[in-house]
Amino acid sequence: MDTERIRRVVIAGGGTAGWMAAAALGKLIGKNLDITLVESDAIGTVGVGEATIPTLHVFHQLLGLKESEVMAATNATFKLGINFENWRVPGEDYLHSFGFLGKDCWACGFQHFWLKGLEQGIEYPIGDYCKEHLAAREHRFAVLPDQDRNHAYHLDATLYAKFLRKFAESHGVKRVEGKIEDVRLNADTGFIEGLQLDSGQVIEGDLFVDCTGFRGLLIEGALHTGYEDWTHWLPCDRAMAVQTESTRPAVPFTRAIAHESGWQWQIPLQNRVGNGLVYCSRYLDDEQARELLLGNIEGELLNEPRIIPFRTGTRRQHWNKNCVAVGLSSGFIEPMESTSIHLIQRNIVRMMQLFPSRGIVQADIDEFNAQTVREMENIRDFIILHYNVTDRTDSKFWRYCRSMPIPDSLAHRLEMFRESGVVFKFPPELFGESSWLQVMLGQGLMPERYHPIVDLMGDEELKSFLDNIRKGVRRQVDNLPDHRQFIDHYCKAMPA
Ligand code: FAD
């Protein structure tokens, strides 16, 4: 244990991760700390990462940020889920919405009632039993005081970092511009002592937060923490990103469109659309990727397509000595379910919960790392599900994905669902039963039987149970305005 008091916190990097960390530390525990963020305009940020999930809400609430203000400042739109197109077979799609499906009972989930309903000829899609799902399909949305709806945002990543920077600086965070050229380590402990900038200035600290992106300058470059590679399960290793002008009103969901050797995202903001292709370089080269991407987007290009190489996996420790990795420096699971910003937020909150005010304690480090691994593995398995459970055999890429070995933890989940329709969630996991259910069904995995407790309900009772949920969902959605109209009223961005 290092009993030195932690007073000086240095955040290296000013992308989404750096400024989220600075905003949270500054506002929530910054009073007794001296917080400095170092970033280099010459290096810039990764510039993508614009689709979020509902947990971002909680982060904003914690900071006391007003939703409409964040949205107006970042050209944001609402997001109720992700529409997966061509994933099971070309030409079919399904929506993974953020809502809960129907009503569970103590013994089993709603899917068991829905499955029996199907057998009885009540053949409504499972999404009809979920308000977020139906609202997304009909492009409707509103924030209403008496109705909660699980929603997230599509936002401009650069503007978001800018917004958070202003907020963090107003809470005492100091920003230093400069390129980190060296990371100084204590010769005895191996702890980081300071960051040396190209100007010669040295920024000393007690705790360092590595937000330097894929480079991982501190956690890897200086501390050699190691990386666990997951590309055998998630073989895509490159992305190509480009922004286009909007050609139609923004829809309240992200589009994830599968292609022969990867998939394409479409993220609608108020003023433009973020597009990109995630692909596997073993099966598609950059020129083919460019052709494919440009052939499948609408609207004038606003910038040149940019290639972003990546390696899916996780840092072996997310907290090592006096350095905590947050953001891309800590690992990367590809962006299909928009989970990176969520993981940033989780590492920041966890770091504050286990904040080493009285010195670095190995037990805190171990707990931090164990929790992070559990969360990342749950997300990893969920993403692999989309690739592995598919009927696609039309390319080498999909044939590989269908037949690749998968983690035992995922194989167990799939087997349970296939055999008995059971879906479960361990408390700290991000993706809950409704998410697993929508994606497993959407990818074509159908349970062989439903839970016998459903048979305790008579046929008429089951019918009215299902009818009532569906009608309730329909009533709520019918009362919602059009998504775009609501944005104009609630959080319209000012022209730049
Ligand atoms: P970066 O944005 O790369 O920032 C790194 C910072 O470190 C910069 O400020 C840079 O100046 C600084 N820096 C680096 N080296 C030095 C140096 N030597 N000296 C000084 N400063 C330095 N996440 C989501 O949640 N949703 C999505 O839809 C999503 N889509 C994605 C799509 C792709 C293709 C990729 C690759 C990622 C996506 N992500 C997504 C992840 C998301 O982009 C990141 O989690 C997020 O942007 C945070 O990045 P970062 O701050 O860790 O790194």
XYZ file of C-alpha atoms and ligand atoms in Angstrom:
549
model
C 0.000 0.000 0.000
C 1.189 3.495 -0.845
C 0.073 5.759 1.971
C 0.716 9.017 0.144
C -2.405 11.145 0.006
C -3.820 11.563 -3.493
C -4.315 15.232 -4.212
C -3.068 15.858 -7.749
C -5.001 14.092 -10.513
C -3.662 14.297 -14.053
C -5.886 13.325 -16.970
C -3.932 12.568 -20.141
C -6.078 13.122 -23.248
C -9.059 15.292 -24.055
C -11.422 13.210 -26.161
C -14.817 12.074 -24.930
C -13.130 9.981 -22.220
C -10.840 12.740 -20.974
C -13.475 15.403 -20.739
C -16.100 13.075 -19.224
C -13.543 12.169 -16.553
C -12.617 15.817 -16.011
C -16.272 16.904 -15.753
C -17.170 14.186 -13.256
C -14.079 14.499 -11.069
C -14.234 18.293 -11.135
C -17.894 18.551 -10.239
C -18.303 15.615 -7.875
C -15.069 15.181 -5.906
C -12.902 18.020 -7.125
C -13.052 20.308 -4.076
C -10.011 18.787 -2.407
C -8.209 17.872 -5.600
C -6.002 19.621 -8.055
C -7.098 18.340 -11.487
C -5.185 18.955 -14.710
C -6.044 17.713 -18.197
C -3.339 17.558 -20.856
C -4.278 17.296 -24.511
C -2.731 17.998 -27.843
C -4.642 19.810 -30.585
C -2.008 18.534 -32.998
C -2.995 14.924 -32.319
C -6.759 15.304 -32.172
C -9.410 12.823 -31.112
C -10.758 9.682 -32.765
C -13.739 11.807 -33.864
C -16.359 9.032 -33.817
C -18.531 7.645 -31.029
C -21.829 9.397 -31.532
C -24.438 6.805 -30.568
C -25.122 6.241 -26.877
C -27.264 4.070 -24.626
C -29.699 5.136 -21.882
C -27.174 4.983 -19.041
C -25.712 8.307 -20.214
C -28.788 9.865 -18.656
C -27.610 8.813 -15.231
C -24.222 10.387 -15.852
C -25.818 13.666 -16.866
C -28.129 13.586 -13.851
C -25.145 13.006 -11.590
C -23.482 16.097 -13.025
C -26.712 18.087 -12.847
C -26.779 18.675 -16.595
C -30.053 19.616 -18.238
C -30.946 17.211 -21.011
C -32.292 19.821 -23.425
C -29.150 21.947 -23.012
C -26.751 19.068 -23.664
C -28.805 18.086 -26.692
C -29.012 21.577 -28.171
C -25.262 22.030 -27.713
C -24.404 18.759 -29.449
C -26.929 18.702 -32.303
C -28.379 15.629 -30.653
C -31.390 13.506 -31.531
C -33.111 10.833 -29.455
C -32.332 7.160 -29.757
C -34.746 4.395 -28.762
C -32.719 1.461 -30.051
C -30.827 0.027 -32.988
C -32.337 -1.371 -36.143
C -30.397 -4.407 -37.334
C -30.773 -4.920 -41.056
C -29.620 -8.017 -43.009
C -28.116 -9.684 -39.932
C -30.035 -12.972 -39.885
C -30.546 -13.053 -43.630
C -30.309 -10.288 -46.255
C -33.589 -8.398 -46.591
C -34.806 -8.921 -42.996
C -34.503 -6.572 -40.079
C -35.274 -6.386 -36.388
C -35.094 -3.685 -33.764
C -33.230 -3.940 -30.482
C -35.048 -1.290 -28.480
C -34.133 0.009 -25.032
C -37.532 -0.837 -23.553
C -38.840 -3.706 -21.483
C -40.958 -6.283 -23.225
C -44.434 -6.947 -21.843
C -44.752 -8.053 -18.243
C -42.769 -10.757 -16.459
C -44.120 -13.005 -13.721
C -42.150 -14.251 -10.707
C -41.287 -17.549 -12.379
C -40.546 -16.587 -15.947
C -40.113 -13.788 -18.446
C -42.723 -12.340 -20.771
C -41.381 -14.306 -23.734
C -42.978 -17.478 -22.343
C -46.457 -15.897 -22.519
C -45.709 -14.535 -25.967
C -44.521 -17.969 -27.174
C -47.705 -19.655 -26.028
C -49.683 -16.834 -27.665
C -47.937 -17.605 -30.958
C -48.995 -21.240 -30.664
C -52.566 -20.056 -30.213
C -52.450 -17.860 -33.294
C -51.853 -14.514 -31.517
C -49.084 -13.655 -33.923
C -48.005 -10.117 -33.074
C -44.277 -9.345 -33.163
C -42.763 -9.189 -29.691
C -41.924 -5.510 -30.265
C -45.643 -4.665 -30.200
C -45.472 -5.284 -26.450
C -42.876 -2.560 -25.852
C -43.486 1.200 -26.032
C -39.938 2.151 -27.005
C -39.977 -0.428 -29.772
C -43.255 0.724 -31.274
C -42.368 4.424 -30.904
C -39.061 3.853 -32.709
C -40.755 2.034 -35.577
C -43.241 4.885 -35.960
C -40.603 7.649 -35.522
C -42.380 9.145 -32.533
C -40.934 10.504 -29.332
C -41.481 12.884 -26.411
C -40.144 13.363 -22.921
C -43.232 13.530 -20.726
C -43.221 14.138 -16.975
C -45.563 11.269 -16.118
C -44.130 8.652 -18.472
C -40.666 7.235 -18.391
C -39.194 6.023 -21.611
C -35.755 4.447 -21.900
C -33.941 6.618 -24.339
C -30.442 7.636 -25.300
C -28.936 10.125 -27.754
C -27.111 10.488 -31.024
C -24.709 13.364 -30.514
C -21.786 15.141 -32.135
C -18.696 13.745 -30.376
C -16.570 16.853 -30.931
C -19.266 19.190 -29.639
C -19.882 16.903 -26.678
C -16.211 17.086 -25.619
C -16.342 20.871 -26.102
C -19.468 21.133 -23.934
C -17.920 19.012 -21.192
C -14.679 20.978 -21.354
C -16.496 24.208 -20.570
C -18.330 22.498 -17.740
C -15.150 20.921 -16.315
C -13.211 24.187 -16.504
C -16.041 25.946 -14.680
C -15.488 23.394 -11.893
C -11.815 24.105 -11.546
C -10.181 21.677 -13.987
C -7.050 23.167 -15.559
C -6.295 22.395 -19.189
C -2.755 22.237 -20.507
C -2.101 22.160 -24.227
C 0.889 20.094 -25.273
C 2.169 16.828 -26.618
C 3.194 14.236 -24.049
C 6.659 13.084 -25.021
C 7.656 11.045 -22.031
C 6.068 9.398 -19.034
C 8.348 9.548 -15.986
C 8.310 6.586 -13.617
C 9.564 6.322 -10.058
C 12.643 4.107 -10.176
C 11.661 2.211 -6.999
C 7.896 1.788 -7.224
C 7.354 1.993 -10.959
C 4.523 4.464 -10.277
C 4.024 7.339 -12.694
C 5.451 10.588 -11.359
C 4.915 12.994 -14.217
C 4.236 13.638 -17.884
C 6.861 15.473 -19.826
C 5.516 17.669 -22.623
C 7.199 18.758 -25.842
C 7.587 22.229 -24.316
C 9.810 20.722 -21.595
C 7.143 21.294 -18.940
C 6.555 18.365 -16.577
C 3.074 17.797 -15.165
C 3.448 15.943 -11.891
C 0.673 14.025 -10.217
C -0.375 11.388 -7.690
C -3.043 9.667 -9.774
C -3.051 9.517 -13.581
C -6.069 8.851 -15.781
C -5.031 7.557 -19.185
C -7.477 8.883 -21.791
C -4.998 8.944 -24.678
C -7.140 6.726 -26.902
C -5.875 3.641 -28.726
C -2.289 4.768 -28.006
C -2.625 4.020 -24.272
C 0.493 6.119 -23.663
C 0.498 5.615 -19.909
C -1.207 2.285 -19.249
C 0.614 0.497 -22.068
C 3.370 2.738 -23.353
C 4.822 3.320 -19.871
C 3.400 0.563 -17.670
C 3.296 -2.295 -20.233
C 0.063 -3.628 -18.799
C -0.719 -6.016 -21.676
C -3.746 -6.520 -23.900
C -6.088 -9.472 -24.294
C -6.965 -9.829 -27.940
C -10.562 -10.797 -28.818
C -10.276 -10.676 -32.612
C -10.830 -14.433 -32.928
C -14.379 -13.759 -31.667
C -14.830 -10.312 -33.150
C -12.847 -10.369 -36.385
C -13.602 -6.860 -37.696
C -10.473 -4.733 -37.362
C -11.080 -1.539 -39.329
C -13.649 1.184 -39.709
C -14.164 3.839 -42.332
C -16.114 6.900 -41.206
C -17.677 9.750 -43.159
C -20.242 12.448 -42.455
C -23.029 13.387 -44.860
C -25.728 16.021 -45.122
C -29.152 14.954 -43.848
C -31.591 14.109 -46.595
C -34.597 13.245 -44.418
C -35.876 13.843 -40.887
C -33.796 12.070 -38.241
C -35.201 8.741 -37.059
C -35.034 7.879 -33.326
C -32.786 4.852 -33.770
C -29.354 3.940 -35.058
C -29.194 1.803 -38.192
C -26.750 -1.135 -38.249
C -26.761 -2.627 -41.715
C -24.898 -5.898 -42.253
C -22.877 -6.347 -45.444
C -20.864 -9.259 -46.775
C -17.764 -8.610 -44.662
C -18.905 -6.312 -41.889
C -21.612 -3.793 -41.230
C -22.450 -0.126 -41.660
C -23.730 2.420 -39.152
C -25.994 5.403 -39.735
C -26.356 7.871 -36.896
C -28.722 10.781 -37.584
C -27.990 14.097 -35.855
C -30.052 17.269 -36.167
C -27.786 18.731 -38.841
C -25.976 15.774 -40.441
C -25.594 12.008 -40.507
C -22.620 10.031 -39.197
C -21.869 7.008 -41.376
C -19.288 4.307 -41.186
C -18.363 0.825 -42.186
C -16.886 -1.670 -39.731
C -15.117 -4.400 -41.667
C -12.702 -7.263 -41.536
C -9.513 -6.603 -43.499
C -9.060 -10.349 -44.069
C -12.050 -10.274 -46.419
C -12.329 -6.657 -47.606
C -9.575 -4.212 -48.521
C -9.756 -0.469 -47.954
C -10.584 0.360 -51.566
C -13.480 -2.114 -51.591
C -14.618 -0.756 -48.244
C -14.657 2.782 -49.584
C -16.657 1.765 -52.627
C -19.139 -0.151 -50.494
C -19.587 2.659 -47.995
C -19.928 5.429 -50.560
C -22.345 3.300 -52.566
C -24.635 2.937 -49.563
C -25.016 6.433 -48.181
C -27.287 9.308 -49.038
C -26.508 13.009 -49.077
C -23.462 15.087 -49.945
C -20.200 14.134 -48.241
C -19.127 16.643 -45.597
C -15.608 15.254 -45.213
C -13.264 12.695 -46.746
C -13.781 9.084 -45.585
C -11.295 8.272 -42.835
C -9.867 4.862 -41.940
C -9.665 3.869 -38.268
C -7.800 0.615 -37.581
C -8.592 -1.100 -34.273
C -8.006 -4.314 -32.371
C -10.899 -5.653 -30.358
C -9.958 -6.665 -26.844
C -9.262 -5.432 -23.370
C -6.338 -4.156 -21.375
C -5.238 -6.856 -18.905
C -5.699 -4.397 -16.047
C -7.687 -1.203 -16.264
C -6.131 0.156 -13.110
C -2.414 -0.506 -12.762
C -0.248 1.128 -10.066
C -1.371 4.789 -9.987
C -2.881 4.802 -13.474
C -6.524 4.202 -14.423
C -7.322 3.654 -18.108
C -10.578 5.174 -19.331
C -11.899 5.078 -22.894
C -10.121 3.532 -25.862
C -6.890 3.203 -23.873
C -8.661 0.570 -21.749
C -9.774 -1.602 -24.656
C -12.338 -1.625 -27.384
C -15.347 -3.757 -28.198
C -16.617 -2.752 -31.548
C -19.310 -0.079 -31.744
C -22.319 -2.183 -32.792
C -24.237 -1.678 -29.536
C -22.758 1.752 -28.727
C -21.190 0.584 -25.489
C -17.874 2.470 -25.348
C -19.163 5.709 -23.861
C -21.060 3.626 -21.322
C -17.810 1.872 -20.358
C -16.097 5.247 -20.022
C -18.816 6.342 -17.651
C -18.618 3.100 -15.651
C -14.856 3.370 -15.194
C -15.162 6.986 -14.090
C -17.910 6.233 -11.571
C -16.061 3.160 -10.309
C -12.868 5.188 -9.960
C -14.735 7.738 -7.838
C -16.392 4.997 -5.746
C -12.989 3.452 -5.030
C -11.118 6.754 -5.052
C -7.753 6.236 -3.320
C -7.852 9.422 -1.227
C -5.639 7.894 1.437
C -3.260 6.221 -0.964
C -3.268 3.424 -3.481
C -4.514 0.142 -2.020
C -4.087 -3.099 -3.964
C -7.488 -4.425 -2.814
C -9.188 -1.409 -4.457
C -7.239 -2.015 -7.649
C -8.222 -5.689 -7.686
C -11.898 -4.904 -7.115
C -11.861 -2.257 -9.832
C -10.287 -4.634 -12.316
C -12.560 -7.560 -11.439
C -15.708 -5.446 -11.880
C -14.476 -4.025 -15.170
C -13.677 -7.449 -16.608
C -17.134 -8.796 -15.692
C -18.825 -5.879 -17.413
C -16.706 -6.082 -20.506
C -17.189 -9.821 -20.892
C -20.959 -9.471 -20.731
C -20.859 -6.840 -23.469
C -18.382 -8.887 -25.527
C -20.653 -11.948 -25.441
C -23.663 -9.876 -26.429
C -21.833 -8.466 -29.446
C -20.559 -11.897 -30.535
C -24.167 -13.130 -30.457
C -25.032 -10.833 -33.390
C -22.333 -12.374 -35.566
C -22.527 -15.981 -34.498
C -26.273 -16.661 -34.500
C -27.148 -16.031 -38.115
C -28.437 -17.916 -41.110
C -26.091 -16.019 -43.434
C -23.735 -18.224 -45.437
C -23.264 -15.892 -48.409
C -19.624 -14.901 -47.748
C -16.433 -16.186 -46.145
C -16.895 -13.646 -43.382
C -20.328 -14.919 -42.319
C -19.300 -18.544 -42.715
C -16.405 -17.844 -40.330
C -18.674 -16.044 -37.844
C -21.273 -18.845 -37.838
C -18.739 -21.563 -37.191
C -16.157 -19.835 -34.968
C -15.770 -21.135 -31.411
C -17.538 -18.828 -28.942
C -16.892 -18.145 -25.234
C -18.357 -20.827 -22.917
C -20.362 -18.131 -21.143
C -22.191 -17.277 -24.371
C -22.619 -20.916 -25.436
C -24.344 -21.555 -22.105
C -26.762 -18.665 -22.587
C -27.655 -19.740 -26.109
C -28.227 -23.336 -25.078
C -30.515 -22.330 -22.202
C -32.582 -20.081 -24.423
C -32.845 -22.585 -27.249
C -33.909 -25.424 -24.967
C -36.215 -23.709 -22.517
C -36.646 -20.037 -23.464
C -34.852 -18.895 -20.297
C -32.886 -15.640 -20.303
C -31.053 -14.403 -17.225
C -28.989 -11.465 -16.118
C -26.417 -11.191 -13.349
C -27.025 -7.943 -11.437
C -23.988 -5.915 -12.582
C -24.420 -6.752 -16.259
C -25.362 -4.048 -18.710
C -27.573 -5.969 -21.077
C -30.759 -7.239 -19.485
C -33.253 -9.915 -20.415
C -35.169 -7.737 -22.887
C -31.992 -6.992 -24.840
C -30.826 -10.589 -25.048
C -34.324 -11.625 -25.994
C -34.784 -9.148 -28.810
C -31.427 -9.962 -30.348
C -31.652 -13.748 -29.958
C -35.113 -13.780 -31.530
C -34.073 -11.257 -34.162
C -31.065 -13.363 -35.113
C -33.383 -16.332 -35.562
C -32.971 -18.320 -32.353
C -36.371 -19.655 -31.302
C -36.914 -21.533 -28.010
C -38.202 -25.088 -28.249
C -40.641 -24.708 -25.363
C -42.137 -22.185 -22.977
C -42.251 -22.348 -19.171
C -45.060 -24.643 -17.910
C -46.327 -22.017 -15.455
C -47.932 -20.253 -18.442
C -50.381 -23.177 -18.743
C -51.910 -22.162 -15.432
C -53.495 -19.293 -17.357
C -56.611 -20.196 -19.349
C -56.635 -19.481 -23.100
C -59.032 -16.542 -22.777
C -57.039 -15.123 -19.881
C -53.817 -15.355 -21.889
C -55.466 -13.631 -24.831
C -56.713 -10.732 -22.754
C -53.371 -10.492 -20.901
C -51.548 -10.085 -24.221
C -54.242 -7.819 -25.728
C -54.172 -5.479 -22.747
C -50.401 -5.012 -22.866
C -50.457 -4.400 -26.619
C -53.332 -1.933 -26.437
C -51.675 -0.068 -23.573
C -48.488 0.270 -25.600
C -50.448 1.424 -28.650
C -52.320 4.076 -26.631
C -49.098 5.524 -25.236
C -47.409 5.642 -28.616
C -50.450 7.182 -30.350
C -50.142 10.115 -27.958
C -46.563 10.886 -28.909
C -45.587 13.544 -31.443
C -43.288 13.006 -34.376
C -39.635 12.706 -33.242
C -38.350 15.600 -35.345
C -41.188 17.912 -34.283
C -40.425 17.189 -30.654
C -36.731 17.968 -31.123
C -37.567 21.321 -32.691
C -39.684 22.169 -29.681
C -37.433 20.709 -26.948
C -33.770 21.036 -27.892
C -33.282 22.594 -31.314
C -29.607 23.357 -31.917
C -28.599 26.899 -32.816
C -26.924 27.144 -36.230
C -23.118 27.276 -35.791
P -9.643 9.798 -28.368
O -10.881 10.418 -28.871
O -8.735 9.169 -29.370
O -8.857 10.912 -27.559
C -7.497 10.766 -27.244
C -6.992 12.055 -26.657
O -5.656 11.843 -26.258
C -6.968 13.234 -27.622
O -7.391 14.398 -26.950
C -5.501 13.390 -27.993
O -5.162 14.732 -28.258
C -4.868 12.908 -26.713
N -3.497 12.428 -26.913
C -3.088 11.294 -27.507
N -1.748 11.226 -27.535
C -1.309 12.344 -26.923
C -0.026 12.884 -26.639
N 1.106 12.261 -26.992
N 0.049 14.075 -26.000
C -1.064 14.743 -25.644
N -2.296 14.289 -25.882
C -2.425 13.116 -26.529
N -18.576 4.687 -28.743
C -19.880 4.805 -28.449
O -20.244 4.847 -27.277
N -20.795 4.871 -29.468
C -20.466 4.754 -30.768
O -21.325 4.857 -31.633
C -19.108 4.541 -31.087
N -18.694 4.396 -32.367
C -17.379 4.161 -32.630
C -16.959 3.869 -33.934
C -15.632 3.573 -34.183
C -15.206 3.225 -35.568
C -14.675 3.622 -33.141
C -13.225 3.350 -33.412
C -15.073 3.934 -31.862
C -16.415 4.174 -31.580
N -16.847 4.419 -30.285
C -18.175 4.539 -30.012
C -15.867 4.596 -29.212
C -15.686 6.089 -28.951
O -15.294 6.735 -30.120
C -14.670 6.323 -27.851
O -14.974 5.531 -26.740
C -14.671 7.762 -27.412
O -14.577 8.626 -28.488
C -13.556 8.022 -26.445
O -12.332 8.080 -27.084
P -11.082 8.499 -26.205
O -11.379 9.770 -25.542
O -10.718 7.323 -25.364
O -9.921 8.652 -27.283
